[in-house]
Structures are given as C-alpha cells and as structure tokens.
Amino acid sequence: MMPDTRRAHWEAVYQQRPLDRVSWYQAYPTRSMALIRASGVSTEEALIDVGGGASFLVDTLLQDGFKDVTVLDISSTVLDRVRERLGKFAANVSLIPADVTTFAPSRRYALWHDRAVFHFLTTPEDRARYVRVLDGALTPNGQLILAAFGPEGPERCSGLPVARYSALSLSVALGSAWSLEQSSLEEHRTPAGTAQQFIYALFRRKSTELIRPL
Ligand SMILES: C[S@@+](CC[C@H](N)C(=O)[O-])C[C@H]1O[C@@H](n2cnc3c(N)ncnc32)[C@H](O)[C@@H]1O
C-alpha cells in the first residue's frame, strides 16, 4: 500500500470510529507492560511505541515513572486525541506523526514497542523498510516488543489484509540480528466480543553489525 493511501485509511478510521470501539481497544496494556518489565529497561531510558494509536500504554508508562516516551503514528488525528487526553502530561511525551516505513529517527531508543502494526505490512519490501528503520532506531543493546496476530488470528483487520505470525516466523521476518527472548499467545477480546489470537514477543539485538550512523 502506498504511504498516502495508508495514511488516508487510518485518518478515516480515527475520524469515524470512537476510540473505544475499534477492535484493538484495550483498557489496560497488560501483556505489553509485563514484557516491558521483563526487558529490564529503566525509567530513564527511551521507549518508542510505534503505531501507538490511542493505546493507554503511554499513560501507563508515565504513571510508572518512565520519563522518555515517544508515540509514533501515521494518523495525526489519533495523536491529537492522545495529546488532549494526556493534558499537561503531553509535554513529557514526543508525539511523532510518521509512517514507520519511512521514519528517519534523529535519536536512538532502548525499547521499541509495536502492537498490531507490523502485521499490516504484507509485502517483503515494506517489511524490509520497517526492519531497516528499526535497526537504525535502536541502541546497540536495544530491545523490541512485537505483538502481531498469531497463527490462528484474523486474516484481516480494519478492512485491510494482515500477515499472521508464529514466534519463528517473526524471528525470520526480523532477520539474524535479533534474538528471541520470550513469546506467548494471547486471546484478545474485542469490544464486539470476538476473540483474536495475538502473539507477543520480546527480542534483543544480538549483533551490532547492522547499526548505521544516524
Ligand atoms: C491496529 S492499530 C493498533 C494501535 C495500538 N498499537 C494499540 O495497540 O492500541 C494500528 C495503528 O498503527 C497505525 N499505523 C498503521 N500503519 C502505520 C504505519 N505504516 N506507520 C505508523 N503507524 C501506522 C494506525 O494509525 C493505528 O493507530
């Protein structure tokens, strides 16, 4: 999908749908927070939530004392909603409107979190762009939390085709520079009551050979 078409799609989603009625809505990011704790990343280190949408992950991280949180999303509409929701706390967060596949980070992050974004990249070219950005955006010891539809997850989401992953196929998609630390399946319950299988995986960078200068 071309970047402009992709942006238009997600802008329309957030302009038309209440934030708590989208299928990926979660009142609390339980599994993400468990993996962030497992990563051992400190509250002083930089975290980025890629395709963060209106997720409450940023609110939860701020409540837990994280001081360097960035949310990136292709939709400016949803980032405006997050800014409004955070109120005065928005000043402590970087909100970046960008397509992750063309994102040019100006700094590095200790932890990259992505729930339900990577699986929308259904071409090898888009996945390669994503991994290239990821490789450039993380610190040498950086960690990655990827949550995507599992092997028995839906084949479409928000009207778009998606790829489904096992821990092994996620590892293959990321390439040899990443080592899988842990993974687990989750049954996500949508606001409409449907079950969706997700896989959550924590990866650590094991090779610095792909690190490029910013
Ligand atoms: C299914 S939602 C998940 C939102 C959030 N991560 C959560 O768990 O609630 C996918 C999000 O990714 C954003 N998105 C989709 N494609 C993107 C891209 N190429 N770059 C950045 N954000 C993207 C959408 O705007 C949307 O907010």
JSON list of C-alpha atoms and ligand atoms in Angstrom, two decimals:
[
{"chain": "A", "resi": 1, "resn": "MET", "atom": "CA", "xyz": [0.00, 0.00, 0.00]},
{"chain": "A", "resi": 2, "resn": "MET", "atom": "CA", "xyz": [1.31, 3.47, -0.90]},
{"chain": "A", "resi": 3, "resn": "PRO", "atom": "CA", "xyz": [2.10, 5.69, 2.12]},
{"chain": "A", "resi": 4, "resn": "ASP", "atom": "CA", "xyz": [-0.59, 8.29, 1.18]},
{"chain": "A", "resi": 5, "resn": "THR", "atom": "CA", "xyz": [-3.27, 5.62, 0.81]},
{"chain": "A", "resi": 6, "resn": "ARG", "atom": "CA", "xyz": [-2.23, 4.10, 4.11]},
{"chain": "A", "resi": 7, "resn": "ARG", "atom": "CA", "xyz": [-2.36, 7.46, 5.88]},
{"chain": "A", "resi": 8, "resn": "ALA", "atom": "CA", "xyz": [-5.79, 8.25, 4.40]},
{"chain": "A", "resi": 9, "resn": "HIS", "atom": "CA", "xyz": [-7.08, 4.87, 5.55]},
{"chain": "A", "resi": 10, "resn": "TRP", "atom": "CA", "xyz": [-6.04, 5.39, 9.17]},
{"chain": "A", "resi": 11, "resn": "GLU", "atom": "CA", "xyz": [-7.13, 9.03, 9.29]},
{"chain": "A", "resi": 12, "resn": "ALA", "atom": "CA", "xyz": [-10.60, 7.90, 8.16]},
{"chain": "A", "resi": 13, "resn": "VAL", "atom": "CA", "xyz": [-10.67, 5.16, 10.81]},
{"chain": "A", "resi": 14, "resn": "TYR", "atom": "CA", "xyz": [-9.94, 7.59, 13.62]},
{"chain": "A", "resi": 15, "resn": "GLN", "atom": "CA", "xyz": [-12.26, 10.28, 12.27]},
{"chain": "A", "resi": 16, "resn": "GLN", "atom": "CA", "xyz": [-15.18, 7.84, 12.01]},
{"chain": "A", "resi": 17, "resn": "ARG", "atom": "CA", "xyz": [-14.84, 5.41, 14.92]},
{"chain": "A", "resi": 18, "resn": "PRO", "atom": "CA", "xyz": [-14.99, 6.04, 18.67]},
{"chain": "A", "resi": 19, "resn": "LEU", "atom": "CA", "xyz": [-11.62, 5.12, 20.15]},
{"chain": "A", "resi": 20, "resn": "ASP", "atom": "CA", "xyz": [-13.07, 2.51, 22.49]},
{"chain": "A", "resi": 21, "resn": "ARG", "atom": "CA", "xyz": [-14.98, 0.73, 19.69]},
{"chain": "A", "resi": 22, "resn": "VAL", "atom": "CA", "xyz": [-12.02, -0.20, 17.48]},
{"chain": "A", "resi": 23, "resn": "SER", "atom": "CA", "xyz": [-11.25, -3.92, 17.53]},
{"chain": "A", "resi": 24, "resn": "TRP", "atom": "CA", "xyz": [-7.75, -3.43, 19.02]},
{"chain": "A", "resi": 25, "resn": "TYR", "atom": "CA", "xyz": [-9.04, -1.39, 22.01]},
{"chain": "A", "resi": 26, "resn": "GLN", "atom": "CA", "xyz": [-7.56, -2.42, 25.36]},
{"chain": "A", "resi": 27, "resn": "ALA", "atom": "CA", "xyz": [-8.46, -0.76, 28.64]},
{"chain": "A", "resi": 28, "resn": "TYR", "atom": "CA", "xyz": [-5.02, -1.69, 30.02]},
{"chain": "A", "resi": 29, "resn": "PRO", "atom": "CA", "xyz": [-1.94, -2.98, 28.13]},
{"chain": "A", "resi": 30, "resn": "THR", "atom": "CA", "xyz": [-1.31, -5.90, 30.48]},
{"chain": "A", "resi": 31, "resn": "ARG", "atom": "CA", "xyz": [0.85, -8.08, 28.25]},
{"chain": "A", "resi": 32, "resn": "SER", "atom": "CA", "xyz": [2.89, -5.16, 26.89]},
{"chain": "A", "resi": 33, "resn": "MET", "atom": "CA", "xyz": [3.66, -3.92, 30.40]},
{"chain": "A", "resi": 34, "resn": "ALA", "atom": "CA", "xyz": [4.69, -7.42, 31.51]},
{"chain": "A", "resi": 35, "resn": "LEU", "atom": "CA", "xyz": [7.19, -7.61, 28.64]},
{"chain": "A", "resi": 36, "resn": "ILE", "atom": "CA", "xyz": [8.46, -4.08, 29.27]},
{"chain": "A", "resi": 37, "resn": "ARG", "atom": "CA", "xyz": [9.15, -5.09, 32.88]},
{"chain": "A", "resi": 38, "resn": "ALA", "atom": "CA", "xyz": [10.78, -8.32, 31.66]},
{"chain": "A", "resi": 39, "resn": "SER", "atom": "CA", "xyz": [13.04, -6.31, 29.33]},
{"chain": "A", "resi": 40, "resn": "GLY", "atom": "CA", "xyz": [14.57, -4.62, 32.38]},
{"chain": "A", "resi": 41, "resn": "VAL", "atom": "CA", "xyz": [14.57, -1.24, 30.61]},
{"chain": "A", "resi": 42, "resn": "SER", "atom": "CA", "xyz": [14.85, 1.55, 33.19]},
{"chain": "A", "resi": 43, "resn": "THR", "atom": "CA", "xyz": [12.54, 4.51, 33.64]},
{"chain": "A", "resi": 44, "resn": "GLU", "atom": "CA", "xyz": [15.37, 6.78, 32.44]},
{"chain": "A", "resi": 45, "resn": "GLU", "atom": "CA", "xyz": [15.75, 5.04, 29.08]},
{"chain": "A", "resi": 46, "resn": "ALA", "atom": "CA", "xyz": [13.98, 5.98, 25.85]},
{"chain": "A", "resi": 47, "resn": "LEU", "atom": "CA", "xyz": [10.94, 3.98, 24.68]},
{"chain": "A", "resi": 48, "resn": "ILE", "atom": "CA", "xyz": [9.01, 4.34, 21.45]},
{"chain": "A", "resi": 49, "resn": "ASP", "atom": "CA", "xyz": [5.52, 2.99, 20.83]},
{"chain": "A", "resi": 50, "resn": "VAL", "atom": "CA", "xyz": [5.28, 2.58, 17.06]},
{"chain": "A", "resi": 51, "resn": "GLY", "atom": "CA", "xyz": [1.78, 2.86, 15.65]},
{"chain": "A", "resi": 52, "resn": "GLY", "atom": "CA", "xyz": [0.70, 3.57, 19.19]},
{"chain": "A", "resi": 53, "resn": "GLY", "atom": "CA", "xyz": [-2.73, 4.88, 18.16]},
{"chain": "A", "resi": 54, "resn": "ALA", "atom": "CA", "xyz": [-4.87, 5.72, 21.17]},
{"chain": "A", "resi": 55, "resn": "SER", "atom": "CA", "xyz": [-3.35, 2.96, 23.29]},
{"chain": "A", "resi": 56, "resn": "PHE", "atom": "CA", "xyz": [-3.12, 3.56, 27.04]},
{"chain": "A", "resi": 57, "resn": "LEU", "atom": "CA", "xyz": [0.46, 2.30, 27.00]},
{"chain": "A", "resi": 58, "resn": "VAL", "atom": "CA", "xyz": [1.82, 5.85, 27.10]},
{"chain": "A", "resi": 59, "resn": "ASP", "atom": "CA", "xyz": [-0.40, 6.80, 30.08]},
{"chain": "A", "resi": 60, "resn": "THR", "atom": "CA", "xyz": [0.65, 3.63, 31.90]},
{"chain": "A", "resi": 61, "resn": "LEU", "atom": "CA", "xyz": [4.35, 4.24, 31.25]},
{"chain": "A", "resi": 62, "resn": "LEU", "atom": "CA", "xyz": [4.09, 7.81, 32.54]},
{"chain": "A", "resi": 63, "resn": "GLN", "atom": "CA", "xyz": [2.26, 6.58, 35.64]},
{"chain": "A", "resi": 64, "resn": "ASP", "atom": "CA", "xyz": [5.05, 4.06, 36.19]},
{"chain": "A", "resi": 65, "resn": "GLY", "atom": "CA", "xyz": [7.65, 6.84, 36.08]},
{"chain": "A", "resi": 66, "resn": "PHE", "atom": "CA", "xyz": [9.05, 6.46, 32.56]},
{"chain": "A", "resi": 67, "resn": "LYS", "atom": "CA", "xyz": [10.47, 9.82, 31.58]},
{"chain": "A", "resi": 68, "resn": "ASP", "atom": "CA", "xyz": [11.36, 9.43, 27.91]},
{"chain": "A", "resi": 69, "resn": "VAL", "atom": "CA", "xyz": [8.37, 8.15, 25.96]},
{"chain": "A", "resi": 70, "resn": "THR", "atom": "CA", "xyz": [7.66, 8.65, 22.25]},
{"chain": "A", "resi": 71, "resn": "VAL", "atom": "CA", "xyz": [4.49, 7.68, 20.40]},
{"chain": "A", "resi": 72, "resn": "LEU", "atom": "CA", "xyz": [4.68, 7.48, 16.61]},
{"chain": "A", "resi": 73, "resn": "ASP", "atom": "CA", "xyz": [1.61, 7.04, 14.43]},
{"chain": "A", "resi": 74, "resn": "ILE", "atom": "CA", "xyz": [0.70, 7.57, 10.80]},
{"chain": "A", "resi": 75, "resn": "SER", "atom": "CA", "xyz": [-2.52, 9.32, 11.90]},
{"chain": "A", "resi": 76, "resn": "SER", "atom": "CA", "xyz": [-2.26, 12.90, 13.14]},
{"chain": "A", "resi": 77, "resn": "THR", "atom": "CA", "xyz": [-5.90, 12.69, 14.21]},
{"chain": "A", "resi": 78, "resn": "VAL", "atom": "CA", "xyz": [-5.20, 9.97, 16.75]},
{"chain": "A", "resi": 79, "resn": "LEU", "atom": "CA", "xyz": [-2.09, 11.75, 18.04]},
{"chain": "A", "resi": 80, "resn": "ASP", "atom": "CA", "xyz": [-4.22, 14.89, 18.59]},
{"chain": "A", "resi": 81, "resn": "ARG", "atom": "CA", "xyz": [-6.63, 12.78, 20.65]},
{"chain": "A", "resi": 82, "resn": "VAL", "atom": "CA", "xyz": [-3.76, 11.37, 22.70]},
{"chain": "A", "resi": 83, "resn": "ARG", "atom": "CA", "xyz": [-2.40, 14.91, 23.26]},
{"chain": "A", "resi": 84, "resn": "GLU", "atom": "CA", "xyz": [-5.83, 16.04, 24.51]},
{"chain": "A", "resi": 85, "resn": "ARG", "atom": "CA", "xyz": [-6.19, 13.01, 26.75]},
{"chain": "A", "resi": 86, "resn": "LEU", "atom": "CA", "xyz": [-2.76, 13.47, 28.33]},
{"chain": "A", "resi": 87, "resn": "GLY", "atom": "CA", "xyz": [-3.40, 17.15, 29.06]},
{"chain": "A", "resi": 88, "resn": "LYS", "atom": "CA", "xyz": [-0.43, 18.72, 30.82]},
{"chain": "A", "resi": 89, "resn": "PHE", "atom": "CA", "xyz": [1.42, 15.37, 30.74]},
{"chain": "A", "resi": 90, "resn": "ALA", "atom": "CA", "xyz": [1.62, 15.61, 26.93]},
{"chain": "A", "resi": 91, "resn": "ALA", "atom": "CA", "xyz": [4.55, 17.99, 27.43]},
{"chain": "A", "resi": 92, "resn": "ASN", "atom": "CA", "xyz": [6.56, 14.99, 28.70]},
{"chain": "A", "resi": 93, "resn": "VAL", "atom": "CA", "xyz": [5.90, 12.87, 25.62]},
{"chain": "A", "resi": 94, "resn": "SER", "atom": "CA", "xyz": [7.09, 13.09, 22.00]},
{"chain": "A", "resi": 95, "resn": "LEU", "atom": "CA", "xyz": [4.25, 12.57, 19.55]},
{"chain": "A", "resi": 96, "resn": "ILE", "atom": "CA", "xyz": [5.51, 11.92, 16.02]},
{"chain": "A", "resi": 97, "resn": "PRO", "atom": "CA", "xyz": [3.20, 11.76, 13.00]},
{"chain": "A", "resi": 98, "resn": "ALA", "atom": "CA", "xyz": [5.03, 9.47, 10.56]},
{"chain": "A", "resi": 99, "resn": "ASP", "atom": "CA", "xyz": [4.80, 6.29, 8.54]},
{"chain": "A", "resi": 100, "resn": "VAL", "atom": "CA", "xyz": [7.14, 3.87, 10.29]},
{"chain": "A", "resi": 101, "resn": "THR", "atom": "CA", "xyz": [8.41, 2.51, 6.97]},
{"chain": "A", "resi": 102, "resn": "THR", "atom": "CA", "xyz": [9.84, 5.93, 6.05]},
{"chain": "A", "resi": 103, "resn": "PHE", "atom": "CA", "xyz": [10.59, 7.22, 9.56]},
{"chain": "A", "resi": 104, "resn": "ALA", "atom": "CA", "xyz": [14.02, 8.85, 9.87]},
{"chain": "A", "resi": 105, "resn": "PRO", "atom": "CA", "xyz": [14.82, 8.82, 13.62]},
{"chain": "A", "resi": 106, "resn": "SER", "atom": "CA", "xyz": [17.06, 11.58, 14.91]},
{"chain": "A", "resi": 107, "resn": "ARG", "atom": "CA", "xyz": [17.97, 9.63, 18.05]},
{"chain": "A", "resi": 108, "resn": "ARG", "atom": "CA", "xyz": [18.06, 6.08, 19.38]},
{"chain": "A", "resi": 109, "resn": "TYR", "atom": "CA", "xyz": [15.66, 4.23, 21.66]},
{"chain": "A", "resi": 110, "resn": "ALA", "atom": "CA", "xyz": [16.35, 1.47, 24.18]},
{"chain": "A", "resi": 111, "resn": "LEU", "atom": "CA", "xyz": [12.99, -0.16, 23.53]},
{"chain": "A", "resi": 112, "resn": "TRP", "atom": "CA", "xyz": [10.67, -0.31, 20.51]},
{"chain": "A", "resi": 113, "resn": "HIS", "atom": "CA", "xyz": [7.10, -1.45, 21.12]},
{"chain": "A", "resi": 114, "resn": "ASP", "atom": "CA", "xyz": [4.68, -2.36, 18.34]},
{"chain": "A", "resi": 115, "resn": "ARG", "atom": "CA", "xyz": [1.27, -3.84, 18.96]},
{"chain": "A", "resi": 116, "resn": "ALA", "atom": "CA", "xyz": [-0.69, -4.58, 15.81]},
{"chain": "A", "resi": 117, "resn": "VAL", "atom": "CA", "xyz": [1.25, -2.54, 13.24]},
{"chain": "A", "resi": 118, "resn": "PHE", "atom": "CA", "xyz": [3.91, -4.84, 11.74]},
{"chain": "A", "resi": 119, "resn": "HIS", "atom": "CA", "xyz": [1.26, -7.34, 10.71]},
{"chain": "A", "resi": 120, "resn": "PHE", "atom": "CA", "xyz": [-0.25, -4.78, 8.30]},
{"chain": "A", "resi": 121, "resn": "LEU", "atom": "CA", "xyz": [2.97, -4.85, 6.26]},
{"chain": "A", "resi": 122, "resn": "THR", "atom": "CA", "xyz": [2.14, -7.61, 3.82]},
{"chain": "A", "resi": 123, "resn": "THR", "atom": "CA", "xyz": [4.89, -7.11, 1.23]},
{"chain": "A", "resi": 124, "resn": "PRO", "atom": "CA", "xyz": [8.56, -8.13, 1.65]},
{"chain": "A", "resi": 125, "resn": "GLU", "atom": "CA", "xyz": [9.56, -4.59, 0.59]},
{"chain": "A", "resi": 126, "resn": "ASP", "atom": "CA", "xyz": [7.55, -2.90, 3.36]},
{"chain": "A", "resi": 127, "resn": "ARG", "atom": "CA", "xyz": [8.79, -5.38, 5.95]},
{"chain": "A", "resi": 128, "resn": "ALA", "atom": "CA", "xyz": [12.39, -4.76, 4.85]},
{"chain": "A", "resi": 129, "resn": "ARG", "atom": "CA", "xyz": [11.86, -0.99, 5.19]},
{"chain": "A", "resi": 130, "resn": "TYR", "atom": "CA", "xyz": [10.42, -1.48, 8.68]},
{"chain": "A", "resi": 131, "resn": "VAL", "atom": "CA", "xyz": [13.35, -3.64, 9.81]},
{"chain": "A", "resi": 132, "resn": "ARG", "atom": "CA", "xyz": [15.82, -1.14, 8.36]},
{"chain": "A", "resi": 133, "resn": "VAL", "atom": "CA", "xyz": [14.21, 1.71, 10.34]},
{"chain": "A", "resi": 134, "resn": "LEU", "atom": "CA", "xyz": [14.11, -0.48, 13.46]},
{"chain": "A", "resi": 135, "resn": "ASP", "atom": "CA", "xyz": [17.78, -1.41, 13.09]},
{"chain": "A", "resi": 136, "resn": "GLY", "atom": "CA", "xyz": [18.72, 2.26, 12.84]},
{"chain": "A", "resi": 137, "resn": "ALA", "atom": "CA", "xyz": [16.45, 3.48, 15.64]},
{"chain": "A", "resi": 138, "resn": "LEU", "atom": "CA", "xyz": [17.56, 1.22, 18.49]},
{"chain": "A", "resi": 139, "resn": "THR", "atom": "CA", "xyz": [20.58, 1.47, 20.75]},
{"chain": "A", "resi": 140, "resn": "PRO", "atom": "CA", "xyz": [23.24, -1.27, 20.39]},
{"chain": "A", "resi": 141, "resn": "ASN", "atom": "CA", "xyz": [21.60, -3.27, 23.21]},
{"chain": "A", "resi": 142, "resn": "GLY", "atom": "CA", "xyz": [18.11, -2.26, 22.14]},
{"chain": "A", "resi": 143, "resn": "GLN", "atom": "CA", "xyz": [15.07, -4.43, 22.67]},
{"chain": "A", "resi": 144, "resn": "LEU", "atom": "CA", "xyz": [11.91, -4.92, 20.71]},
{"chain": "A", "resi": 145, "resn": "ILE", "atom": "CA", "xyz": [8.41, -5.96, 21.71]},
{"chain": "A", "resi": 146, "resn": "LEU", "atom": "CA", "xyz": [6.31, -7.09, 18.78]},
{"chain": "A", "resi": 147, "resn": "ALA", "atom": "CA", "xyz": [2.66, -8.04, 19.17]},
{"chain": "A", "resi": 148, "resn": "ALA", "atom": "CA", "xyz": [1.03, -9.32, 15.99]},
{"chain": "A", "resi": 149, "resn": "PHE", "atom": "CA", "xyz": [-1.79, -11.62, 15.02]},
{"chain": "A", "resi": 150, "resn": "GLY", "atom": "CA", "xyz": [-0.91, -15.21, 15.86]},
{"chain": "A", "resi": 151, "resn": "PRO", "atom": "CA", "xyz": [-1.13, -18.27, 13.58]},
{"chain": "A", "resi": 152, "resn": "GLU", "atom": "CA", "xyz": [-4.86, -18.54, 14.29]},
{"chain": "A", "resi": 153, "resn": "GLY", "atom": "CA", "xyz": [-5.52, -14.80, 14.34]},
{"chain": "A", "resi": 154, "resn": "PRO", "atom": "CA", "xyz": [-7.74, -12.90, 11.89]},
{"chain": "A", "resi": 155, "resn": "GLU", "atom": "CA", "xyz": [-6.76, -12.60, 8.23]},
{"chain": "A", "resi": 156, "resn": "ARG", "atom": "CA", "xyz": [-7.98, -9.01, 8.02]},
{"chain": "A", "resi": 157, "resn": "CYS", "atom": "CA", "xyz": [-8.22, -6.08, 10.40]},
{"chain": "A", "resi": 158, "resn": "SER", "atom": "CA", "xyz": [-9.76, -2.65, 9.91]},
{"chain": "A", "resi": 159, "resn": "GLY", "atom": "CA", "xyz": [-10.65, -3.70, 6.36]},
{"chain": "A", "resi": 160, "resn": "LEU", "atom": "CA", "xyz": [-7.02, -4.44, 5.47]},
{"chain": "A", "resi": 161, "resn": "PRO", "atom": "CA", "xyz": [-5.25, -7.76, 4.86]},
{"chain": "A", "resi": 162, "resn": "VAL", "atom": "CA", "xyz": [-2.74, -8.76, 7.53]},
{"chain": "A", "resi": 163, "resn": "ALA", "atom": "CA", "xyz": [0.05, -11.30, 7.93]},
{"chain": "A", "resi": 164, "resn": "ARG", "atom": "CA", "xyz": [-0.15, -13.82, 10.80]},
{"chain": "A", "resi": 165, "resn": "TYR", "atom": "CA", "xyz": [2.90, -14.89, 12.76]},
{"chain": "A", "resi": 166, "resn": "SER", "atom": "CA", "xyz": [4.38, -17.54, 14.98]},
{"chain": "A", "resi": 167, "resn": "ALA", "atom": "CA", "xyz": [7.42, -16.77, 17.15]},
{"chain": "A", "resi": 168, "resn": "LEU", "atom": "CA", "xyz": [9.55, -18.47, 14.50]},
{"chain": "A", "resi": 169, "resn": "SER", "atom": "CA", "xyz": [8.15, -16.55, 11.54]},
{"chain": "A", "resi": 170, "resn": "LEU", "atom": "CA", "xyz": [8.51, -13.27, 13.43]},
{"chain": "A", "resi": 171, "resn": "SER", "atom": "CA", "xyz": [12.17, -14.15, 14.06]},
{"chain": "A", "resi": 172, "resn": "VAL", "atom": "CA", "xyz": [12.65, -14.94, 10.38]},
{"chain": "A", "resi": 173, "resn": "ALA", "atom": "CA", "xyz": [10.98, -11.68, 9.35]},
{"chain": "A", "resi": 174, "resn": "LEU", "atom": "CA", "xyz": [13.29, -9.66, 11.62]},
{"chain": "A", "resi": 175, "resn": "GLY", "atom": "CA", "xyz": [16.49, -11.33, 10.48]},
{"chain": "A", "resi": 176, "resn": "SER", "atom": "CA", "xyz": [19.54, -12.74, 12.19]},
{"chain": "A", "resi": 177, "resn": "ALA", "atom": "CA", "xyz": [20.46, -9.63, 14.19]},
{"chain": "A", "resi": 178, "resn": "TRP", "atom": "CA", "xyz": [17.60, -10.28, 16.65]},
{"chain": "A", "resi": 179, "resn": "SER", "atom": "CA", "xyz": [17.38, -12.94, 19.29]},
{"chain": "A", "resi": 180, "resn": "LEU", "atom": "CA", "xyz": [14.02, -14.08, 20.64]},
{"chain": "A", "resi": 181, "resn": "GLU", "atom": "CA", "xyz": [13.95, -13.80, 24.44]},
{"chain": "A", "resi": 182, "resn": "GLN", "atom": "CA", "xyz": [10.38, -14.90, 25.11]},
{"chain": "A", "resi": 183, "resn": "SER", "atom": "CA", "xyz": [6.97, -15.14, 23.46]},
{"chain": "A", "resi": 184, "resn": "SER", "atom": "CA", "xyz": [3.41, -16.04, 24.36]},
{"chain": "A", "resi": 185, "resn": "LEU", "atom": "CA", "xyz": [-0.03, -16.19, 22.79]},
{"chain": "A", "resi": 186, "resn": "GLU", "atom": "CA", "xyz": [-2.95, -14.07, 24.00]},
{"chain": "A", "resi": 187, "resn": "GLU", "atom": "CA", "xyz": [-6.65, -14.18, 23.23]},
{"chain": "A", "resi": 188, "resn": "HIS", "atom": "CA", "xyz": [-7.62, -10.55, 22.80]},
{"chain": "A", "resi": 189, "resn": "ARG", "atom": "CA", "xyz": [-11.31, -9.85, 23.32]},
{"chain": "A", "resi": 190, "resn": "THR", "atom": "CA", "xyz": [-12.54, -7.06, 21.01]},
{"chain": "A", "resi": 191, "resn": "PRO", "atom": "CA", "xyz": [-15.22, -4.56, 22.18]},
{"chain": "A", "resi": 192, "resn": "ALA", "atom": "CA", "xyz": [-17.68, -6.51, 19.96]},
{"chain": "A", "resi": 193, "resn": "GLY", "atom": "CA", "xyz": [-16.85, -9.68, 21.94]},
{"chain": "A", "resi": 194, "resn": "THR", "atom": "CA", "xyz": [-14.81, -11.51, 19.29]},
{"chain": "A", "resi": 195, "resn": "ALA", "atom": "CA", "xyz": [-11.63, -13.38, 20.25]},
{"chain": "A", "resi": 196, "resn": "GLN", "atom": "CA", "xyz": [-8.45, -12.56, 18.32]},
{"chain": "A", "resi": 197, "resn": "GLN", "atom": "CA", "xyz": [-5.24, -14.51, 18.77]},
{"chain": "A", "resi": 198, "resn": "PHE", "atom": "CA", "xyz": [-2.12, -12.37, 19.24]},
{"chain": "A", "resi": 199, "resn": "ILE", "atom": "CA", "xyz": [1.50, -13.36, 19.64]},
{"chain": "A", "resi": 200, "resn": "TYR", "atom": "CA", "xyz": [3.65, -11.19, 21.89]},
{"chain": "A", "resi": 201, "resn": "ALA", "atom": "CA", "xyz": [7.40, -11.48, 21.54]},
{"chain": "A", "resi": 202, "resn": "LEU", "atom": "CA", "xyz": [10.40, -9.83, 23.17]},
{"chain": "A", "resi": 203, "resn": "PHE", "atom": "CA", "xyz": [13.59, -9.64, 21.10]},
{"chain": "A", "resi": 204, "resn": "ARG", "atom": "CA", "xyz": [17.06, -8.37, 21.94]},
{"chain": "A", "resi": 205, "resn": "ARG", "atom": "CA", "xyz": [19.57, -7.15, 19.40]},
{"chain": "A", "resi": 206, "resn": "LYS", "atom": "CA", "xyz": [22.36, -9.70, 19.31]},
{"chain": "A", "resi": 207, "resn": "SER", "atom": "CA", "xyz": [24.52, -8.24, 16.57]},
{"chain": "A", "resi": 208, "resn": "THR", "atom": "CA", "xyz": [25.68, -4.68, 16.11]},
{"chain": "A", "resi": 209, "resn": "GLU", "atom": "CA", "xyz": [26.95, -5.22, 12.58]},
{"chain": "A", "resi": 210, "resn": "LEU", "atom": "CA", "xyz": [23.82, -3.66, 11.05]},
{"chain": "A", "resi": 211, "resn": "ILE", "atom": "CA", "xyz": [23.95, -0.48, 13.13]},
{"chain": "A", "resi": 212, "resn": "ARG", "atom": "CA", "xyz": [24.24, 2.50, 10.83]},
{"chain": "A", "resi": 213, "resn": "PRO", "atom": "CA", "xyz": [25.10, 6.05, 11.85]},
{"chain": "A", "resi": 214, "resn": "LEU", "atom": "CA", "xyz": [22.01, 8.24, 12.37]},
{"chain": "B", "resi": 1, "resn": "LIG", "atom": "C1", "xyz": [-4.45, -1.81, 14.97]},
{"chain": "B", "resi": 1, "resn": "LIG", "atom": "S1", "xyz": [-3.95, -0.22, 15.47]},
{"chain": "B", "resi": 1, "resn": "LIG", "atom": "C2", "xyz": [-3.03, -0.53, 16.95]},
{"chain": "B", "resi": 1, "resn": "LIG", "atom": "C3", "xyz": [-2.88, 0.69, 17.81]},
{"chain": "B", "resi": 1, "resn": "LIG", "atom": "C4", "xyz": [-2.10, 0.48, 19.10]},
{"chain": "B", "resi": 1, "resn": "LIG", "atom": "N1", "xyz": [-0.78, -0.04, 18.85]},
{"chain": "B", "resi": 1, "resn": "LIG", "atom": "C5", "xyz": [-2.82, -0.40, 20.07]},
{"chain": "B", "resi": 1, "resn": "LIG", "atom": "O1", "xyz": [-2.35, -1.50, 20.37]},
{"chain": "B", "resi": 1, "resn": "LIG", "atom": "O2", "xyz": [-3.91, 0.01, 20.53]},
{"chain": "B", "resi": 1, "resn": "LIG", "atom": "C6", "xyz": [-2.69, 0.13, 14.30]},
{"chain": "B", "resi": 1, "resn": "LIG", "atom": "C7", "xyz": [-2.11, 1.52, 14.47]},
{"chain": "B", "resi": 1, "resn": "LIG", "atom": "O3", "xyz": [-0.97, 1.67, 13.65]},
{"chain": "B", "resi": 1, "resn": "LIG", "atom": "C8", "xyz": [-1.05, 2.88, 12.93]},
{"chain": "B", "resi": 1, "resn": "LIG", "atom": "N2", "xyz": [-0.33, 2.61, 11.68]},
{"chain": "B", "resi": 1, "resn": "LIG", "atom": "C9", "xyz": [-0.71, 1.79, 10.67]},
{"chain": "B", "resi": 1, "resn": "LIG", "atom": "N3", "xyz": [0.23, 1.72, 9.74]},
{"chain": "B", "resi": 1, "resn": "LIG", "atom": "C10", "xyz": [1.24, 2.50, 10.16]},
{"chain": "B", "resi": 1, "resn": "LIG", "atom": "C11", "xyz": [2.50, 2.85, 9.63]},
{"chain": "B", "resi": 1, "resn": "LIG", "atom": "N4", "xyz": [2.91, 2.37, 8.46]},
{"chain": "B", "resi": 1, "resn": "LIG", "atom": "N5", "xyz": [3.29, 3.69, 10.33]},
{"chain": "B", "resi": 1, "resn": "LIG", "atom": "C12", "xyz": [2.88, 4.19, 11.52]},
{"chain": "B", "resi": 1, "resn": "LIG", "atom": "N6", "xyz": [1.70, 3.90, 12.08]},
{"chain": "B", "resi": 1, "resn": "LIG", "atom": "C13", "xyz": [0.89, 3.06, 11.40]},
{"chain": "B", "resi": 1, "resn": "LIG", "atom": "C14", "xyz": [-2.52, 3.18, 12.79]},
{"chain": "B", "resi": 1, "resn": "LIG", "atom": "O4", "xyz": [-2.81, 4.55, 12.61]},
{"chain": "B", "resi": 1, "resn": "LIG", "atom": "C15", "xyz": [-3.06, 2.64, 14.09]},
{"chain": "B", "resi": 1, "resn": "LIG", "atom": "O5", "xyz": [-3.06, 3.61, 15.11]}
]
